[in-house]
Short mmCIF file of C-alpha atoms and ligand atoms in Angstrom, two decimals:
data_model
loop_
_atom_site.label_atom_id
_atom_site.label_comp_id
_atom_site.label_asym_id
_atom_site.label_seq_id
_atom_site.Cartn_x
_atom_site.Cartn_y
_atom_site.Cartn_z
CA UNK A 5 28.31 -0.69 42.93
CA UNK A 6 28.69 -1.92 39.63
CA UNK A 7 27.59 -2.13 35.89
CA UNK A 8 26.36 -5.44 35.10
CA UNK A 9 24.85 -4.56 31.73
CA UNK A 10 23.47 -1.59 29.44
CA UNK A 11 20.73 -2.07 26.68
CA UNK A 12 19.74 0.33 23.67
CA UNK A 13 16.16 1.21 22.75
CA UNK A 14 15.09 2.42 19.38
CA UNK A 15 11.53 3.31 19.43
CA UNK A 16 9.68 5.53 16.46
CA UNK A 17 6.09 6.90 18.73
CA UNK A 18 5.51 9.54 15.67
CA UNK A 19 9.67 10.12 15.91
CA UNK A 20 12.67 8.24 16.32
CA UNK A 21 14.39 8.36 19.98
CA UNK A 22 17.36 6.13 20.90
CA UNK A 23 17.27 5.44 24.90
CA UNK A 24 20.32 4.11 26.59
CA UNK A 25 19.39 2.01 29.44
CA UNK A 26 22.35 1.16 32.10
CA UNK A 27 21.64 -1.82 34.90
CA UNK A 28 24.03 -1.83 38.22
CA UNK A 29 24.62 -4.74 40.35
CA UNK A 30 21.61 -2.88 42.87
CA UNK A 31 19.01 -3.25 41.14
CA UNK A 32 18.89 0.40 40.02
CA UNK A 33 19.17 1.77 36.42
CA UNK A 34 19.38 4.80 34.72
CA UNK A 35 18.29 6.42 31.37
CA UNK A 36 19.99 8.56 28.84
CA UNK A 37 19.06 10.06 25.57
CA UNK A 38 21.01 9.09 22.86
CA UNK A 39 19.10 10.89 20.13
CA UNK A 40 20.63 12.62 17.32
CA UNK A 41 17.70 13.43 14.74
CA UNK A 42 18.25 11.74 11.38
CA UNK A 43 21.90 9.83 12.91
CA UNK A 44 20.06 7.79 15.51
CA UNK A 45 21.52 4.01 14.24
CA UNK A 46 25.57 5.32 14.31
CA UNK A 47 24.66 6.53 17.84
CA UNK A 48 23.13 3.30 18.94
CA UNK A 49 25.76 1.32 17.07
CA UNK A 50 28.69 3.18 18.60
CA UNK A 51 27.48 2.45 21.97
CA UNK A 52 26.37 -1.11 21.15
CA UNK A 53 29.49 -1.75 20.17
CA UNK A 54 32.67 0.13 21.96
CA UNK A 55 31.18 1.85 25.02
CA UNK A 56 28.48 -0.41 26.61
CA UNK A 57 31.36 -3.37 26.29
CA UNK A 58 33.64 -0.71 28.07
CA UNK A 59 30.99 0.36 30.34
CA UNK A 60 30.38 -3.27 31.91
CA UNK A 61 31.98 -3.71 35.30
CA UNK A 62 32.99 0.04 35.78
CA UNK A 63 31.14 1.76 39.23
CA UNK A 64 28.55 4.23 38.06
CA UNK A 65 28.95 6.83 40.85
CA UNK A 66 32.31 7.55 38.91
CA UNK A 67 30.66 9.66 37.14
CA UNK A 68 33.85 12.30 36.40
CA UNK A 69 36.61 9.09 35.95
CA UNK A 70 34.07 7.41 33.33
CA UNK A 71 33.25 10.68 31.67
CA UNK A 72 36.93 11.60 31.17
CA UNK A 73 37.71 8.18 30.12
CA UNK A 74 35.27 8.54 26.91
CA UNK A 75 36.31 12.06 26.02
CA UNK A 76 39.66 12.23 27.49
CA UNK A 77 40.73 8.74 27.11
CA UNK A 78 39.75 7.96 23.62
CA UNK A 79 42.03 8.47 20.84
CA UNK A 80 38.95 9.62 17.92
CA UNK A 81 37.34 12.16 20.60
CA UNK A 82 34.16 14.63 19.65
CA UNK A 83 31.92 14.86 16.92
CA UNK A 84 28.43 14.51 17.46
CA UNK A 85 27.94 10.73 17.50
CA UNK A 86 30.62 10.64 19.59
CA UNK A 87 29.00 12.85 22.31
CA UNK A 88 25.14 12.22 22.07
CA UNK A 89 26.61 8.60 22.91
CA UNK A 90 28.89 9.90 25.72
CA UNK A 91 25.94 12.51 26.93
CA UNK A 92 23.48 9.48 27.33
CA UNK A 93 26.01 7.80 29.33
CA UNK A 94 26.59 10.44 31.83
CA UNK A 95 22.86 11.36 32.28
CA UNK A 96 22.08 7.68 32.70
CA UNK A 97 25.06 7.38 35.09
CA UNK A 98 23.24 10.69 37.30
CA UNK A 99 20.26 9.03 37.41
CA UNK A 100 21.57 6.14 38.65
CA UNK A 101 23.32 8.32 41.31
CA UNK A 102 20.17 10.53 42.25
CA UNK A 103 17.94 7.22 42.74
CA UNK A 104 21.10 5.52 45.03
CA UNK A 105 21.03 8.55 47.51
CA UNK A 106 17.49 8.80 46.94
CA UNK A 107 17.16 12.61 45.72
CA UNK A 108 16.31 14.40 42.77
CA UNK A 109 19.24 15.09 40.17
CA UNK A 110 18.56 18.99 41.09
CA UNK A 111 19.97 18.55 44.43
CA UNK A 112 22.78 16.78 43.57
CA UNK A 113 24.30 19.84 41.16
CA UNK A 114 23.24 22.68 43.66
CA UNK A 115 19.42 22.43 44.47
CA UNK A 116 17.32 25.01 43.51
CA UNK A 117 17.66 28.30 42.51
CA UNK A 118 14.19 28.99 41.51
CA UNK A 119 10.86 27.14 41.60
CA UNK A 120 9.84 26.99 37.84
CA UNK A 121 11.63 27.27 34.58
CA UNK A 122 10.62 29.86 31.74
CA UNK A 123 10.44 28.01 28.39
CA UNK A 124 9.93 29.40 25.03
CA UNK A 125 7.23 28.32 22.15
CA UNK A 126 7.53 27.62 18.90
CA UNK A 127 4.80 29.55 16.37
CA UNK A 128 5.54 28.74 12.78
CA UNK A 129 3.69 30.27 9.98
CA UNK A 130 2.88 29.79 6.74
CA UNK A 131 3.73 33.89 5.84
CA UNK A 132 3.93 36.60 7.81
CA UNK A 133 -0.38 36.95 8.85
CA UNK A 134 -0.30 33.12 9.48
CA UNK A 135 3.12 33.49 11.82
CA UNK A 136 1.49 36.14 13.76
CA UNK A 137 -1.45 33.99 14.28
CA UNK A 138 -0.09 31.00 15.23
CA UNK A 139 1.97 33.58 18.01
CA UNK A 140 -1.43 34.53 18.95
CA UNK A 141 -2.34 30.80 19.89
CA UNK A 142 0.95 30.39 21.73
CA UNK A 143 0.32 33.04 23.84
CA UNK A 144 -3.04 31.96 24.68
CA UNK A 145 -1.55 28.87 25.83
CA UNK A 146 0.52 30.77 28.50
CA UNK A 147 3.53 30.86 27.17
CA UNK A 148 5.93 34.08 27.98
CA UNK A 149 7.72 33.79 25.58
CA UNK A 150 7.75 32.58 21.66
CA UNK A 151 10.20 31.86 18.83
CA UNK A 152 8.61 32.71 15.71
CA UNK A 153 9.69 31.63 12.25
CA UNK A 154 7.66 32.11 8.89
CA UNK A 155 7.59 31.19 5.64
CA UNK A 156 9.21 33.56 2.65
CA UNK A 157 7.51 34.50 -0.39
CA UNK A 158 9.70 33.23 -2.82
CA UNK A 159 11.41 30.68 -1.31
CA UNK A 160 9.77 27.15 -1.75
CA UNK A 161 11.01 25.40 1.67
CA UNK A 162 11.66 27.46 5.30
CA UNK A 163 13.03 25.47 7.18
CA UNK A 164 11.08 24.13 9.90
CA UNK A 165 7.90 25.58 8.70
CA UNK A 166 5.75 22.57 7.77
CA UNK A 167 3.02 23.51 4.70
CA UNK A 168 0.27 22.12 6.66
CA UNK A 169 -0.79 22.16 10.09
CA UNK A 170 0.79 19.68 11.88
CA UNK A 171 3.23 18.96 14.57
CA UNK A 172 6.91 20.34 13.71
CA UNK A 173 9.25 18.01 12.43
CA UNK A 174 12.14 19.42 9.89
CA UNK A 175 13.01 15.97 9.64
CA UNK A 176 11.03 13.45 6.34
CA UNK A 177 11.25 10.00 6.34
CA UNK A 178 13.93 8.58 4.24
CA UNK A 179 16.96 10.67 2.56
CA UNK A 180 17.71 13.31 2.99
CA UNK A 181 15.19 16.00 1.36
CA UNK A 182 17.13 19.08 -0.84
CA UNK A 183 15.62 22.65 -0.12
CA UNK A 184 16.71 25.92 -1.66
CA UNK A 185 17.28 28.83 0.19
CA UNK A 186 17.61 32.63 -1.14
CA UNK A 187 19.11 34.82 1.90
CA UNK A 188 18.25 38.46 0.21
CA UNK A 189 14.06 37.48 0.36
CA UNK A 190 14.82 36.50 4.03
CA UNK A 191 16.52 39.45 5.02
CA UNK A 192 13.79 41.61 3.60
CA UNK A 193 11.01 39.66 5.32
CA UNK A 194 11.98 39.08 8.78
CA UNK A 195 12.00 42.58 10.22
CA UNK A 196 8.68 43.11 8.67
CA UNK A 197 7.34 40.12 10.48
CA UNK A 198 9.27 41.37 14.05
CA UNK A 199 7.51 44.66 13.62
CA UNK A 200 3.75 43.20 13.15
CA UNK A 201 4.52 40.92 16.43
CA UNK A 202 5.55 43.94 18.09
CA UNK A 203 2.41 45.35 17.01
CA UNK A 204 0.08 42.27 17.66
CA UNK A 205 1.93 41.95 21.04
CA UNK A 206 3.33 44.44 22.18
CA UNK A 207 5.95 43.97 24.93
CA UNK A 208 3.94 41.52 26.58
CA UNK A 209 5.70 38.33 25.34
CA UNK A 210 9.90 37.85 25.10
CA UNK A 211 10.20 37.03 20.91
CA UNK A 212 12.70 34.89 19.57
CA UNK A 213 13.92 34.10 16.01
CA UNK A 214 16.04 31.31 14.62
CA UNK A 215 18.60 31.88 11.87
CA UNK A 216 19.48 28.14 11.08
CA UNK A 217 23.02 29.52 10.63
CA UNK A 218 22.07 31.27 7.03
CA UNK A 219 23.77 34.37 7.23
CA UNK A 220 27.10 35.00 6.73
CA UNK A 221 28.42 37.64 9.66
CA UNK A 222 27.58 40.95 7.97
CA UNK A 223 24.45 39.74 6.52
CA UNK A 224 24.15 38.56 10.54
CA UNK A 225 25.24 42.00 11.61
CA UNK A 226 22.46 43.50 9.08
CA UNK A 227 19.43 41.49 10.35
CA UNK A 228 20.49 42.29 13.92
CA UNK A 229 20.58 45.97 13.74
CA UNK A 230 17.56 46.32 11.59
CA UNK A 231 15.66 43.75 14.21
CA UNK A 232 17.09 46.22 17.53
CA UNK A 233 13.54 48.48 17.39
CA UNK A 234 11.84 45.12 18.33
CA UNK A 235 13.88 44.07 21.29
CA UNK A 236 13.99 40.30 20.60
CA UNK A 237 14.63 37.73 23.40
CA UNK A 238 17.58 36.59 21.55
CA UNK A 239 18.84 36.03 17.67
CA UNK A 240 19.79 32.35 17.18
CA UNK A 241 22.30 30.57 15.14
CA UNK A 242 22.83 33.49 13.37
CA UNK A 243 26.25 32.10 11.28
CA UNK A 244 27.35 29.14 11.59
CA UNK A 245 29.19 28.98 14.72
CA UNK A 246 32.15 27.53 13.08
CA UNK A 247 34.29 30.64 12.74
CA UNK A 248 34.13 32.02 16.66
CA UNK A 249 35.83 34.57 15.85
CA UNK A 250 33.09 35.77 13.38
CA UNK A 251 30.77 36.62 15.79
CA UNK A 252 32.72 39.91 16.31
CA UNK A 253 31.31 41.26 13.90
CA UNK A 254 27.71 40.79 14.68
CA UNK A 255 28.53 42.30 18.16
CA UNK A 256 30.41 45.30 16.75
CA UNK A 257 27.11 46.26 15.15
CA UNK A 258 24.26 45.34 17.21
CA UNK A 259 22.90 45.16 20.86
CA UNK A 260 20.20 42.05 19.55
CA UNK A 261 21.12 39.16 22.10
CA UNK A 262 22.94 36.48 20.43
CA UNK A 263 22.85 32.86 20.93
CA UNK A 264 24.12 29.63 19.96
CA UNK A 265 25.17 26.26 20.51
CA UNK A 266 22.74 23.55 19.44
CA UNK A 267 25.14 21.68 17.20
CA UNK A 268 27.67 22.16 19.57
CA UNK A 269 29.40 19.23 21.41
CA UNK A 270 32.33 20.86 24.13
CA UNK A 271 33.36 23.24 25.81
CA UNK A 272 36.55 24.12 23.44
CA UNK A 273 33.25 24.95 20.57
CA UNK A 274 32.68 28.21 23.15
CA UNK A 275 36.24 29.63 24.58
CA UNK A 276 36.71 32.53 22.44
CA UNK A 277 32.68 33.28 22.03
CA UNK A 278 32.56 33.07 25.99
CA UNK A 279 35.60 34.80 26.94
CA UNK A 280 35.13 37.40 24.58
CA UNK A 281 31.93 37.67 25.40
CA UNK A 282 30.62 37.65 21.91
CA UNK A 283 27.35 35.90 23.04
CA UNK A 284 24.82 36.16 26.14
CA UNK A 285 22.97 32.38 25.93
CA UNK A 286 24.69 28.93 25.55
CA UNK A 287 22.59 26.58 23.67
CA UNK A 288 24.31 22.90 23.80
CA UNK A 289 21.91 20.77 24.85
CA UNK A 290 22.73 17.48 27.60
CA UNK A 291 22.19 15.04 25.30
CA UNK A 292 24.07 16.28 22.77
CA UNK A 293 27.16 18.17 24.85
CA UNK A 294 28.60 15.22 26.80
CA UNK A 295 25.91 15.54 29.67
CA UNK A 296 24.94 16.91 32.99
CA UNK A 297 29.26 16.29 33.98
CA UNK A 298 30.35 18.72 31.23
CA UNK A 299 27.30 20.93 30.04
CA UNK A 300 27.29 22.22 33.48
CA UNK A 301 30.75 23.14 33.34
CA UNK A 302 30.04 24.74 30.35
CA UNK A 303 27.31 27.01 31.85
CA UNK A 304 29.92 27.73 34.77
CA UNK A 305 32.36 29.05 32.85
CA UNK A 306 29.56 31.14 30.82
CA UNK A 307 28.64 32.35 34.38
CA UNK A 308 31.36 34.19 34.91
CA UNK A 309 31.59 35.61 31.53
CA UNK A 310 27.96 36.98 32.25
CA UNK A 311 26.43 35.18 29.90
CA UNK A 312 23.27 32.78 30.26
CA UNK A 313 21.86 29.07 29.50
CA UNK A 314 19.12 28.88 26.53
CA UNK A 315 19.31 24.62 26.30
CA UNK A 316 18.16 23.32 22.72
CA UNK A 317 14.83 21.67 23.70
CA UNK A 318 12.94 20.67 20.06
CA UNK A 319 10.62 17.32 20.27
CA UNK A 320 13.71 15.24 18.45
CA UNK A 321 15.52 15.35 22.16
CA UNK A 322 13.78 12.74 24.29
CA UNK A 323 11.39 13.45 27.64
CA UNK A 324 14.84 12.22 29.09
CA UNK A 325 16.85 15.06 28.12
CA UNK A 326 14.08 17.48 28.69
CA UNK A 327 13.00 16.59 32.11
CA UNK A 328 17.23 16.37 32.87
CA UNK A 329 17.30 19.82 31.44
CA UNK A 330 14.54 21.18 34.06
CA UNK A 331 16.48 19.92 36.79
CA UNK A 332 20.21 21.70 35.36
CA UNK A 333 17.78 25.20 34.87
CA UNK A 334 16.66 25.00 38.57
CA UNK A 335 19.77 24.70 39.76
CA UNK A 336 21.65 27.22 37.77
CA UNK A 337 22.31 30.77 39.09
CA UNK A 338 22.30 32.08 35.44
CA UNK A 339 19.80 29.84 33.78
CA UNK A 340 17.94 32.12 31.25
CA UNK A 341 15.13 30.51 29.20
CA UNK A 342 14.12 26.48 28.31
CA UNK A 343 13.40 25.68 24.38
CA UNK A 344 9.94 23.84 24.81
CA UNK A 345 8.20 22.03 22.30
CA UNK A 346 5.38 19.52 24.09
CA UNK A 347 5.98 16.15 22.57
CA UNK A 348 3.41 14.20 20.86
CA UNK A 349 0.91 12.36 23.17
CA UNK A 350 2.14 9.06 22.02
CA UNK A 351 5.46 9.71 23.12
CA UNK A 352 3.91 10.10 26.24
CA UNK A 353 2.50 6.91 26.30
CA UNK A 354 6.30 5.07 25.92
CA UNK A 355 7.84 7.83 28.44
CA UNK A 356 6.24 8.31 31.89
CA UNK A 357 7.25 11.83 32.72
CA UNK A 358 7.29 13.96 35.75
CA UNK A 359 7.35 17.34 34.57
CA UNK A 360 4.13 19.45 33.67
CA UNK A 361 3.74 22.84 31.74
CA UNK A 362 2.09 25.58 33.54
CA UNK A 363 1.04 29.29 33.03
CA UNK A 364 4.71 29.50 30.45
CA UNK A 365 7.03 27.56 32.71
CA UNK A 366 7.46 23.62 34.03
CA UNK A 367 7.62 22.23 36.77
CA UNK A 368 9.48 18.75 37.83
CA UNK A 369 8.46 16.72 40.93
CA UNK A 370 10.54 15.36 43.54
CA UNK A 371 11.09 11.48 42.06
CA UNK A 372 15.14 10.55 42.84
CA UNK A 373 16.97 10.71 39.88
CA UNK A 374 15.86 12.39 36.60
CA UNK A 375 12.92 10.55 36.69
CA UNK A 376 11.76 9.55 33.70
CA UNK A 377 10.86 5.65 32.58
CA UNK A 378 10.64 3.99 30.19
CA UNK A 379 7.67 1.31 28.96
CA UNK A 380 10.06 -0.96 27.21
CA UNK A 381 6.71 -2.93 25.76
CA UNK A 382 5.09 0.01 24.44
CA UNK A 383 8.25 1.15 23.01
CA UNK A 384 8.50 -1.65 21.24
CA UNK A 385 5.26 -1.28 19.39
CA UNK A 386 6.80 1.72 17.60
CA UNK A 387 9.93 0.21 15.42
CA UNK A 388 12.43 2.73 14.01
CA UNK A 389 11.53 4.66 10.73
CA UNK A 390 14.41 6.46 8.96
CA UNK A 391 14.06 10.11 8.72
CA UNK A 392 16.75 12.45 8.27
CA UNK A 393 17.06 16.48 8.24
CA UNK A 394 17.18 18.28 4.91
CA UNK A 395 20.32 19.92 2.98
CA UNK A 396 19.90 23.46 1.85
CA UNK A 397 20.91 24.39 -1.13
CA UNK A 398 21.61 28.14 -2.91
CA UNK A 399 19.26 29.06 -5.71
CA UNK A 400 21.61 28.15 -8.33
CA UNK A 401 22.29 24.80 -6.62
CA UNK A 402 25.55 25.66 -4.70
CA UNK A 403 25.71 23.76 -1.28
CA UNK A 404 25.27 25.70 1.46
CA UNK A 405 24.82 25.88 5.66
CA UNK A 406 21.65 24.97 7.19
O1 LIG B 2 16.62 22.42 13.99
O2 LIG B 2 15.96 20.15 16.64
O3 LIG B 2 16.14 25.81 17.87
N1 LIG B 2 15.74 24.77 17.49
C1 LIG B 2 16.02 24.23 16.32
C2 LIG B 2 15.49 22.84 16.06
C3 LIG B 2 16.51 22.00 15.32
C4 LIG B 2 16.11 20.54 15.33
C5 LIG B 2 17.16 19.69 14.62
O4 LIG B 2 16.91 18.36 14.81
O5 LIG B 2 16.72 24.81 15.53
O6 LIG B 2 14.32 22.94 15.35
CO1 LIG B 3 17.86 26.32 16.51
#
């Protein structure tokens, strides 16, 4: 079997999403998301122009040789461009594998383990009443579980939080957008807003909260102690993940489940936070952690450190990656908890997908491969829009981590 040729496609349905598209000398093909929200173009340009000419002629069922030879092989290795474009190869490459033995990627990396997948929600507010109520209407949905974020008195742009209702997108078209950020107001206002959940809720629902990396580690250590009454799900992101080592002190002080990973592109991001156990869910998504070859490494290694899978799941990864996700979480022993975020109804129109939300978990059918296609013509009627993320800034302008 062979690669005869590999195609990019840009298409904007409401977002951006870069598709890689490999052909083989059988007549089968496989897709692979190649998104990286506001950096789509370098992705698609890196792979238009060094790995689909490397690509050509190599046998796709290699999928371990070809994956070493763009990680391994290359002298400029990592970075994020570098590895959405390597994940989308890989997961196009396992498709292509799954449809030539004619069984679902699940079966190929273990079968399953469980049925259906748990995902989490995300309820965004306004301010604290509005975040609780927007929970409310997540939970009526069926979900089990729900991430909630809120707006701050005082500070002008949350991130993530849109002003008006609306689907979540923390990305604006052109530049990027400047927002400033004050972390004393936020540490004041988020275990108020755990403590009303609890009290709308009670334990009936997992909750979840998203740092965005703002905290240094004892501002991190703070938040997590003070949010321990209300037994969150997990604390995410809550420094940047940089500094591994500075996750010690988090865990010194607090029994809040930790976890991170979404900006994350190997394995070598995670030793010391694995082995040390400084963490209990791995968040590096496929497309953006070099694939189904290495992200399930990654969540074997976390395995046996005890610790679980949490996969970044927000609508700027592609139906690709998600429905390539369900198929990793059935298979793994210590799969925890999907990010889910249902994607505009557009988006559904360019991807046909075979997974389906039900009662707070999904479900994927039994089509070989990942199985998810592509309608090249409708994608088409949707050209690319530049939007990028924001930069945060300090109240008195300094640059800081978002
Ligand atoms: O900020 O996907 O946990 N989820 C998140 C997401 C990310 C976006 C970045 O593109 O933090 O909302
Ligand atoms: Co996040």
């Amino acid at each position: 079997m062979k690669i005869t040729d590999a195609k990019i496609i840009i298409t904007c349905p409401g977002r951006n999403f870069v598709t890689l598209k490999i052909n083989t000398d059988q007549g089968i093909f496989g897709l692979g998301d190649a998104t990286l929200n506001g950096m789509e173009k370098p992705v698609a340009s890196f792979l238009e122009s060094y790995c689909i000419p490397v690509l050509l002629g190599k046998d796709p069922r290699n999928t371990e040789d070809i994956w070493h030879y763009f990680y391994r092989g290359v002298y400029w290795k990592r970075g994020s461009v570098a590895m959405t474009a390597l994940s989308a190869i890989d997961m196009a490459l396992w498709d292509i594998k799954g449809k030539a033995l004619n069984t679902p990627l699940y079966n190929l990396i273990g079968g399953k383990s469980r049925e259906k997948v748990m995902v989490y929600a995300h309820a965004n507010g306004r301010n604290l009443d509005d975040a609780i109520i927007q929970a409310g209407s997540e939970k009526e949905k069926g979900f089990r579980a729900i991430r909630i974020q809120s707006g701050i008195p005082g500070i002008s742009d949350a991130y993530g939080v849109p002003k008006e209702e609306g689907f979540y997108e923390p990305a604006h078209k052109g530049l990027p957008k400047e927002e400033y950020w004050n972390t004393a107001k936020y540490l004041d206002y988020i275990p108020r807003l755990f403590e009303k959940a609890r009290e709308a809720f009670g334990n009936e629902v997992h909750l979840l909260h998203d740092v965005h990396h703002r905290c240094t580690p004892i501002e991190a250590a703070r938040l997590a102690k003070e949010l321990e009454p209300f037994h969150l799900f997990w604390l995410e992101d809550p420094v940047s993940g940089e500094l591994q080592e500075g996750l010690r002190l988090i865990r010194k002080h607090s029994s809040t489940p930790l976890a991170i990973g979404e900006v994350f592109n190997s394995v070598y991001d995670y030793t010391t936070l694995i082995t040390e156990q400084l963490i209990d869910y791995v968040r590096m998504p496929l497309s953006h952690g070099g694939g189904i070859s290495h992200v399930k490494k990654v969540a074997d290694f976390a395995a046996i450190y005890h610790i679980q899978t949490g996969f970044h799941g927000a609508t700027d990864l592609s139906p690709v990656n998600l429905a390539a996700s369900i198929h990793i979480n059935l298979a793994l022993n210590n799969f925890g908890i999907q990010e889910y975020m249902p994607h505009q109804d557009i988006v559904n129109e360019v991807f046909k997908v075979n997974y389906r939300f039900e009662n707070g978990f999904l479900t994927i059918d039994d089509t070989p491969g990942i199985g998810v296609d592509i309608d090249e013509e409708k994608a088409a009627r949707y050209p690319y829009i530049m939007a990028s993320l924001p930069v945060n800034r300090k109240e008195d302008g300094t640059m800081f981590y978002w």
